Amino acid sequence: MLDTYREVVTPEGVALHLPAAGPVPRALAWGIDFAVRLGVLMILSMVLALLGRLGQGLYLVALFLVFWAYPIVFEVLWRGQTPGKRVLGLRVVAGDGAPVGWLPAIVRNLLRSVDMLPFGYAAGLVACLCDRDSRRLGDLVADTVVVHVPARLAHTPVPGVPALAPGQPLRSDEQAAIVAFGERAPRLVPARQAELAGLLQPLTEAAGMEGVRRLFGIANGLLGRR
């Protein structure tokens, strides 16, 4: 199933596009978390076995916490991510794009017992396939959605061109646009750089790559570099 985008409009009128995750990456993340929990329980069982009956009681408490508290605590305290979700680049958020809170995290995870029916998460899979945002029953009740975490682009400094002073006064938004060009242009092909720089030819009084070089110099000047 293809992943889709969930559009959320904030009270300020800004449209957010949340890339909702499909059932396949979610299942893989669940598998990783399941393996982590089994590993933790295996280690605890070997340690608590040394305590006899007391260890058996403590193991039952640990069994409950690992299988039910594990996802809730991680999703709330680790910005919507369990270890499995972090490996797969997923995150649980509220339906409006806000961080997930304690109550929604508790509700969505307790309702896994319903999503598991009648076996193998069949009910949850059917719900994911029927919902445009691939939400299982627990997500629908808690108003949450699992989304892909956008990849962070590495910061690229403005190329080391000697600083230039702009030949005319610039507004703050114009200064920000020139600095943004200086930081992002190195990731573009030269033809695209020259095309964008051509829009500011009245400022740079140069065309082609010379205009690009002068814009880099003005960006460095605005950043206080020499």
PDB file of C-alpha atoms in Angstrom:
ATOM      1  CA  MET A   1       0.000   0.000   0.000  1.00  0.00           C
ATOM      2  CA  LEU A   2       1.346   3.390  -0.966  1.00  0.00           C
ATOM      3  CA  ASP A   3       2.060   5.922   1.748  1.00  0.00           C
ATOM      4  CA  THR A   4      -0.114   9.036   1.654  1.00  0.00           C
ATOM      5  CA  TYR A   5       0.045  12.584   2.951  1.00  0.00           C
ATOM      6  CA  ARG A   6      -2.316  13.813   5.639  1.00  0.00           C
ATOM      7  CA  GLU A   7      -2.956  17.554   5.371  1.00  0.00           C
ATOM      8  CA  VAL A   8      -3.512  19.418   8.642  1.00  0.00           C
ATOM      9  CA  VAL A   9      -4.317  23.138   8.745  1.00  0.00           C
ATOM     10  CA  THR A  10      -3.092  24.872  11.911  1.00  0.00           C
ATOM     11  CA  PRO A  11      -5.079  27.665  13.637  1.00  0.00           C
ATOM     12  CA  GLU A  12      -2.664  30.114  11.988  1.00  0.00           C
ATOM     13  CA  GLY A  13      -3.756  28.861   8.562  1.00  0.00           C
ATOM     14  CA  VAL A  14      -0.522  26.975   7.815  1.00  0.00           C
ATOM     15  CA  ALA A  15      -0.997  23.687   5.963  1.00  0.00           C
ATOM     16  CA  LEU A  16       1.104  20.805   7.300  1.00  0.00           C
ATOM     17  CA  HIS A  17       1.617  17.716   5.150  1.00  0.00           C
ATOM     18  CA  LEU A  18       2.209  14.664   7.312  1.00  0.00           C
ATOM     19  CA  PRO A  19       3.539  11.647   5.375  1.00  0.00           C
ATOM     20  CA  ALA A  20       1.406   8.869   6.848  1.00  0.00           C
ATOM     21  CA  ALA A  21       3.147   5.490   7.113  1.00  0.00           C
ATOM     22  CA  GLY A  22       1.604   2.405   5.569  1.00  0.00           C
ATOM     23  CA  PRO A  23       1.162  -0.992   7.253  1.00  0.00           C
ATOM     24  CA  VAL A  24       4.445  -2.483   5.977  1.00  0.00           C
ATOM     25  CA  PRO A  25       6.925  -0.103   7.699  1.00  0.00           C
ATOM     26  CA  ARG A  26       4.715  -0.121  10.785  1.00  0.00           C
ATOM     27  CA  ALA A  27       4.808  -3.922  10.895  1.00  0.00           C
ATOM     28  CA  LEU A  28       8.590  -3.920  10.545  1.00  0.00           C
ATOM     29  CA  ALA A  29       8.915  -1.415  13.395  1.00  0.00           C
ATOM     30  CA  TRP A  30       6.638  -3.580  15.548  1.00  0.00           C
ATOM     31  CA  GLY A  31       8.820  -6.596  14.761  1.00  0.00           C
ATOM     32  CA  ILE A  32      11.943  -4.765  15.936  1.00  0.00           C
ATOM     33  CA  ASP A  33      10.225  -3.678  19.152  1.00  0.00           C
ATOM     34  CA  PHE A  34       8.990  -7.231  19.719  1.00  0.00           C
ATOM     35  CA  ALA A  35      12.539  -8.545  19.387  1.00  0.00           C
ATOM     36  CA  VAL A  36      13.794  -5.909  21.839  1.00  0.00           C
ATOM     37  CA  ARG A  37      11.145  -6.858  24.382  1.00  0.00           C
ATOM     38  CA  LEU A  38      11.909 -10.553  24.051  1.00  0.00           C
ATOM     39  CA  GLY A  39      15.602  -9.826  24.593  1.00  0.00           C
ATOM     40  CA  VAL A  40      14.871  -7.798  27.718  1.00  0.00           C
ATOM     41  CA  LEU A  41      12.602 -10.522  29.121  1.00  0.00           C
ATOM     42  CA  MET A  42      15.168 -13.206  28.396  1.00  0.00           C
ATOM     43  CA  ILE A  43      17.835 -11.354  30.346  1.00  0.00           C
ATOM     44  CA  LEU A  44      15.431 -10.629  33.216  1.00  0.00           C
ATOM     45  CA  SER A  45      14.336 -14.269  33.391  1.00  0.00           C
ATOM     46  CA  MET A  46      17.922 -15.439  33.841  1.00  0.00           C
ATOM     47  CA  VAL A  47      18.599 -12.851  36.552  1.00  0.00           C
ATOM     48  CA  LEU A  48      15.295 -13.236  38.429  1.00  0.00           C
ATOM     49  CA  ALA A  49      15.494 -17.036  38.339  1.00  0.00           C
ATOM     50  CA  LEU A  50      18.170 -16.724  41.022  1.00  0.00           C
ATOM     51  CA  LEU A  51      15.586 -15.244  43.431  1.00  0.00           C
ATOM     52  CA  GLY A  52      13.243 -18.243  43.490  1.00  0.00           C
ATOM     53  CA  ARG A  53       9.557 -17.476  44.119  1.00  0.00           C
ATOM     54  CA  LEU A  54      10.248 -13.783  44.591  1.00  0.00           C
ATOM     55  CA  GLY A  55      11.900 -13.739  41.190  1.00  0.00           C
ATOM     56  CA  GLN A  56       8.867 -15.412  39.626  1.00  0.00           C
ATOM     57  CA  GLY A  57       6.595 -12.694  41.000  1.00  0.00           C
ATOM     58  CA  LEU A  58       8.921  -9.940  39.838  1.00  0.00           C
ATOM     59  CA  TYR A  59       9.105 -11.555  36.419  1.00  0.00           C
ATOM     60  CA  LEU A  60       5.320 -11.422  36.041  1.00  0.00           C
ATOM     61  CA  VAL A  61       5.393  -7.711  36.894  1.00  0.00           C
ATOM     62  CA  ALA A  62       8.214  -7.159  34.412  1.00  0.00           C
ATOM     63  CA  LEU A  63       6.305  -9.137  31.756  1.00  0.00           C
ATOM     64  CA  PHE A  64       3.323  -6.802  32.108  1.00  0.00           C
ATOM     65  CA  LEU A  65       5.445  -3.649  32.051  1.00  0.00           C
ATOM     66  CA  VAL A  66       7.572  -4.691  29.085  1.00  0.00           C
ATOM     67  CA  PHE A  67       4.616  -5.611  26.886  1.00  0.00           C
ATOM     68  CA  TRP A  68       2.220  -2.809  27.853  1.00  0.00           C
ATOM     69  CA  ALA A  69       4.172   0.076  29.408  1.00  0.00           C
ATOM     70  CA  TYR A  70       7.102  -0.153  26.974  1.00  0.00           C
ATOM     71  CA  PRO A  71       5.358   1.453  23.940  1.00  0.00           C
ATOM     72  CA  ILE A  72       3.437   3.978  26.031  1.00  0.00           C
ATOM     73  CA  VAL A  73       6.466   5.331  27.884  1.00  0.00           C
ATOM     74  CA  PHE A  74       8.642   5.472  24.779  1.00  0.00           C
ATOM     75  CA  GLU A  75       6.006   7.191  22.634  1.00  0.00           C
ATOM     76  CA  VAL A  76       5.402   9.914  25.210  1.00  0.00           C
ATOM     77  CA  LEU A  77       8.938  10.501  26.470  1.00  0.00           C
ATOM     78  CA  TRP A  78      10.844   9.793  23.227  1.00  0.00           C
ATOM     79  CA  ARG A  79       8.899  12.134  20.945  1.00  0.00           C
ATOM     80  CA  GLY A  80       6.498   9.531  19.627  1.00  0.00           C
ATOM     81  CA  GLN A  81       9.125   6.907  18.852  1.00  0.00           C
ATOM     82  CA  THR A  82       9.878   3.460  20.172  1.00  0.00           C
ATOM     83  CA  PRO A  83      13.267   1.943  19.269  1.00  0.00           C
ATOM     84  CA  GLY A  84      11.646   0.118  16.354  1.00  0.00           C
ATOM     85  CA  LYS A  85       9.985   3.274  15.046  1.00  0.00           C
ATOM     86  CA  ARG A  86      13.232   5.211  15.335  1.00  0.00           C
ATOM     87  CA  VAL A  87      15.091   2.585  13.294  1.00  0.00           C
ATOM     88  CA  LEU A  88      12.395   2.736  10.584  1.00  0.00           C
ATOM     89  CA  GLY A  89      12.117   6.540  10.719  1.00  0.00           C
ATOM     90  CA  LEU A  90       8.547   6.604  12.048  1.00  0.00           C
ATOM     91  CA  ARG A  91       6.819   8.673  14.719  1.00  0.00           C
ATOM     92  CA  VAL A  92       3.394   8.731  16.402  1.00  0.00           C
ATOM     93  CA  VAL A  93       1.730  12.152  16.437  1.00  0.00           C
ATOM     94  CA  ALA A  94      -1.695  13.464  17.344  1.00  0.00           C
ATOM     95  CA  GLY A  95      -4.233  13.876  14.579  1.00  0.00           C
ATOM     96  CA  ASP A  96      -3.448  17.594  14.346  1.00  0.00           C
ATOM     97  CA  GLY A  97       0.300  16.989  14.077  1.00  0.00           C
ATOM     98  CA  ALA A  98       1.038  17.827  17.736  1.00  0.00           C
ATOM     99  CA  PRO A  99       3.183  15.554  19.952  1.00  0.00           C
ATOM    100  CA  VAL A 100       1.286  12.584  21.320  1.00  0.00           C
ATOM    101  CA  GLY A 101       0.269  12.836  25.005  1.00  0.00           C
ATOM    102  CA  TRP A 102      -0.191  10.282  27.747  1.00  0.00           C
ATOM    103  CA  LEU A 103      -3.920   9.630  27.244  1.00  0.00           C
ATOM    104  CA  PRO A 104      -3.756   9.047  23.461  1.00  0.00           C
ATOM    105  CA  ALA A 105      -0.655   6.867  23.893  1.00  0.00           C
ATOM    106  CA  ILE A 106      -2.392   4.762  26.554  1.00  0.00           C
ATOM    107  CA  VAL A 107      -5.589   4.420  24.504  1.00  0.00           C
ATOM    108  CA  ARG A 108      -3.897   3.474  21.216  1.00  0.00           C
ATOM    109  CA  ASN A 109      -1.692   0.863  22.885  1.00  0.00           C
ATOM    110  CA  LEU A 110      -4.376  -0.708  25.085  1.00  0.00           C
ATOM    111  CA  LEU A 111      -6.564  -1.120  22.008  1.00  0.00           C
ATOM    112  CA  ARG A 112      -3.897  -3.336  20.455  1.00  0.00           C
ATOM    113  CA  SER A 113      -5.822  -6.144  22.160  1.00  0.00           C
ATOM    114  CA  VAL A 114      -8.702  -5.345  19.776  1.00  0.00           C
ATOM    115  CA  ASP A 115      -6.479  -4.839  16.737  1.00  0.00           C
ATOM    116  CA  MET A 116      -5.005  -8.325  17.314  1.00  0.00           C
ATOM    117  CA  LEU A 117      -8.413 -10.002  16.835  1.00  0.00           C
ATOM    118  CA  PRO A 118      -9.115 -12.607  15.647  1.00  0.00           C
ATOM    119  CA  PHE A 119      -5.402 -13.370  15.135  1.00  0.00           C
ATOM    120  CA  GLY A 120      -2.217 -11.797  13.781  1.00  0.00           C
ATOM    121  CA  TYR A 121      -3.418  -8.168  13.933  1.00  0.00           C
ATOM    122  CA  ALA A 122      -6.075  -8.980  11.332  1.00  0.00           C
ATOM    123  CA  ALA A 123      -8.508  -6.308  12.574  1.00  0.00           C
ATOM    124  CA  GLY A 124      -5.766  -3.701  12.675  1.00  0.00           C
ATOM    125  CA  LEU A 125      -4.620  -4.584   9.148  1.00  0.00           C
ATOM    126  CA  VAL A 126      -8.149  -4.313   7.764  1.00  0.00           C
ATOM    127  CA  ALA A 127      -8.535  -0.913   9.437  1.00  0.00           C
ATOM    128  CA  CYS A 128      -5.201   0.256   7.975  1.00  0.00           C
ATOM    129  CA  LEU A 129      -6.241  -0.805   4.480  1.00  0.00           C
ATOM    130  CA  CYS A 130      -9.607   0.932   4.758  1.00  0.00           C
ATOM    131  CA  ASP A 131      -8.338   4.212   6.235  1.00  0.00           C
ATOM    132  CA  ARG A 132      -6.663   6.740   3.920  1.00  0.00           C
ATOM    133  CA  ASP A 133      -4.062   7.487   6.629  1.00  0.00           C
ATOM    134  CA  SER A 134      -3.383   3.788   7.350  1.00  0.00           C
ATOM    135  CA  ARG A 135      -4.624   4.065  10.931  1.00  0.00           C
ATOM    136  CA  ARG A 136      -5.504   0.969  12.923  1.00  0.00           C
ATOM    137  CA  LEU A 137      -8.458   0.909  15.322  1.00  0.00           C
ATOM    138  CA  GLY A 138      -6.342   2.178  18.223  1.00  0.00           C
ATOM    139  CA  ASP A 139      -5.258   5.190  16.164  1.00  0.00           C
ATOM    140  CA  LEU A 140      -8.828   5.960  15.112  1.00  0.00           C
ATOM    141  CA  VAL A 141     -10.066   5.966  18.718  1.00  0.00           C
ATOM    142  CA  ALA A 142      -7.068   7.899  20.097  1.00  0.00           C
ATOM    143  CA  ASP A 143      -6.947  10.278  17.086  1.00  0.00           C
ATOM    144  CA  THR A 144      -3.299   9.539  16.360  1.00  0.00           C
ATOM    145  CA  VAL A 145      -1.390   8.791  13.178  1.00  0.00           C
ATOM    146  CA  VAL A 146       2.003   7.200  12.483  1.00  0.00           C
ATOM    147  CA  VAL A 147       4.075   9.314  10.092  1.00  0.00           C
ATOM    148  CA  HIS A 148       7.471   9.159   8.454  1.00  0.00           C
ATOM    149  CA  VAL A 149      10.070  11.440  10.041  1.00  0.00           C
ATOM    150  CA  PRO A 150      11.358  13.854   7.363  1.00  0.00           C
ATOM    151  CA  ALA A 151      15.044  13.421   6.670  1.00  0.00           C
ATOM    152  CA  ARG A 152      17.148  16.288   7.971  1.00  0.00           C
ATOM    153  CA  LEU A 153      19.280  17.955   5.354  1.00  0.00           C
ATOM    154  CA  ALA A 154      22.856  18.598   6.383  1.00  0.00           C
ATOM    155  CA  HIS A 155      23.638  22.283   6.833  1.00  0.00           C
ATOM    156  CA  THR A 156      25.680  23.616   3.936  1.00  0.00           C
ATOM    157  CA  PRO A 157      27.676  26.812   4.600  1.00  0.00           C
ATOM    158  CA  VAL A 158      27.825  29.598   2.056  1.00  0.00           C
ATOM    159  CA  PRO A 159      30.852  29.068  -0.235  1.00  0.00           C
ATOM    160  CA  GLY A 160      33.932  30.995   0.842  1.00  0.00           C
ATOM    161  CA  VAL A 161      33.647  33.892  -1.586  1.00  0.00           C
ATOM    162  CA  PRO A 162      34.971  37.319  -0.444  1.00  0.00           C
ATOM    163  CA  ALA A 163      32.196  39.336   1.152  1.00  0.00           C
ATOM    164  CA  LEU A 164      30.473  42.011  -0.921  1.00  0.00           C
ATOM    165  CA  ALA A 165      28.227  44.865   0.153  1.00  0.00           C
ATOM    166  CA  PRO A 166      24.849  45.054  -1.607  1.00  0.00           C
ATOM    167  CA  GLY A 167      24.573  48.058  -3.886  1.00  0.00           C
ATOM    168  CA  GLN A 168      21.202  49.066  -2.453  1.00  0.00           C
ATOM    169  CA  PRO A 169      19.269  48.795   0.817  1.00  0.00           C
ATOM    170  CA  LEU A 170      17.619  45.430   1.373  1.00  0.00           C
ATOM    171  CA  ARG A 171      14.579  44.517   3.433  1.00  0.00           C
ATOM    172  CA  SER A 172      14.905  41.794   6.064  1.00  0.00           C
ATOM    173  CA  ASP A 173      13.038  39.256   3.918  1.00  0.00           C
ATOM    174  CA  GLU A 174      15.297  40.049   0.951  1.00  0.00           C
ATOM    175  CA  GLN A 175      18.380  39.532   3.115  1.00  0.00           C
ATOM    176  CA  ALA A 176      16.984  36.204   4.345  1.00  0.00           C
ATOM    177  CA  ALA A 177      16.305  35.109   0.750  1.00  0.00           C
ATOM    178  CA  ILE A 178      19.889  35.881  -0.321  1.00  0.00           C
ATOM    179  CA  VAL A 179      21.365  34.021   2.660  1.00  0.00           C
ATOM    180  CA  ALA A 180      19.070  31.054   1.944  1.00  0.00           C
ATOM    181  CA  PHE A 181      20.254  31.057  -1.669  1.00  0.00           C
ATOM    182  CA  GLY A 182      23.868  31.039  -0.504  1.00  0.00           C
ATOM    183  CA  GLU A 183      23.263  28.025   1.749  1.00  0.00           C
ATOM    184  CA  ARG A 184      21.144  25.987  -0.686  1.00  0.00           C
ATOM    185  CA  ALA A 185      22.626  26.827  -4.079  1.00  0.00           C
ATOM    186  CA  PRO A 186      25.683  24.518  -3.667  1.00  0.00           C
ATOM    187  CA  ARG A 187      23.264  21.561  -3.758  1.00  0.00           C
ATOM    188  CA  LEU A 188      21.943  22.695  -7.171  1.00  0.00           C
ATOM    189  CA  VAL A 189      23.460  22.182 -10.601  1.00  0.00           C
ATOM    190  CA  PRO A 190      25.286  25.249 -12.029  1.00  0.00           C
ATOM    191  CA  ALA A 191      22.572  25.900 -14.631  1.00  0.00           C
ATOM    192  CA  ARG A 192      19.903  26.131 -11.904  1.00  0.00           C
ATOM    193  CA  GLN A 193      22.156  28.366  -9.792  1.00  0.00           C
ATOM    194  CA  ALA A 194      22.598  30.760 -12.710  1.00  0.00           C
ATOM    195  CA  GLU A 195      18.868  30.710 -13.430  1.00  0.00           C
ATOM    196  CA  LEU A 196      17.988  31.726  -9.867  1.00  0.00           C
ATOM    197  CA  ALA A 197      20.768  34.297  -9.693  1.00  0.00           C
ATOM    198  CA  GLY A 198      19.402  35.842 -12.884  1.00  0.00           C
ATOM    199  CA  LEU A 199      16.312  36.931 -10.945  1.00  0.00           C
ATOM    200  CA  LEU A 200      18.559  39.266  -8.922  1.00  0.00           C
ATOM    201  CA  GLN A 201      20.612  40.548 -11.834  1.00  0.00           C
ATOM    202  CA  PRO A 202      19.548  44.179 -11.092  1.00  0.00           C
ATOM    203  CA  LEU A 203      21.221  43.750  -7.689  1.00  0.00           C
ATOM    204  CA  THR A 204      24.355  41.856  -8.768  1.00  0.00           C
ATOM    205  CA  GLU A 205      24.745  43.585 -12.156  1.00  0.00           C
ATOM    206  CA  ALA A 206      26.118  40.303 -13.505  1.00  0.00           C
ATOM    207  CA  ALA A 207      24.762  37.268 -15.303  1.00  0.00           C
ATOM    208  CA  GLY A 208      25.566  33.567 -15.286  1.00  0.00           C
ATOM    209  CA  MET A 209      28.018  32.141 -12.788  1.00  0.00           C
ATOM    210  CA  GLU A 210      29.451  35.581 -12.095  1.00  0.00           C
ATOM    211  CA  GLY A 211      26.041  36.589 -10.746  1.00  0.00           C
ATOM    212  CA  VAL A 212      26.043  33.462  -8.601  1.00  0.00           C
ATOM    213  CA  ARG A 213      29.496  34.305  -7.253  1.00  0.00           C
ATOM    214  CA  ARG A 214      28.414  37.856  -6.373  1.00  0.00           C
ATOM    215  CA  LEU A 215      25.324  36.574  -4.587  1.00  0.00           C
ATOM    216  CA  PHE A 216      27.547  34.286  -2.527  1.00  0.00           C
ATOM    217  CA  GLY A 217      29.670  37.319  -1.647  1.00  0.00           C
ATOM    218  CA  ILE A 218      26.623  39.387  -0.638  1.00  0.00           C
ATOM    219  CA  ALA A 219      25.358  36.456   1.484  1.00  0.00           C
ATOM    220  CA  ASN A 220      28.707  36.275   3.273  1.00  0.00           C
ATOM    221  CA  GLY A 221      28.595  40.037   3.817  1.00  0.00           C
ATOM    222  CA  LEU A 222      25.118  39.795   5.342  1.00  0.00           C
ATOM    223  CA  LEU A 223      26.404  37.035   7.650  1.00  0.00           C
ATOM    224  CA  GLY A 224      29.221  39.296   8.838  1.00  0.00           C
ATOM    225  CA  ARG A 225      31.985  37.329   7.151  1.00  0.00           C
ATOM    226  CA  ARG A 226      34.968  38.744   5.294  1.00  0.00           C
TER     227      ARG A 226
END
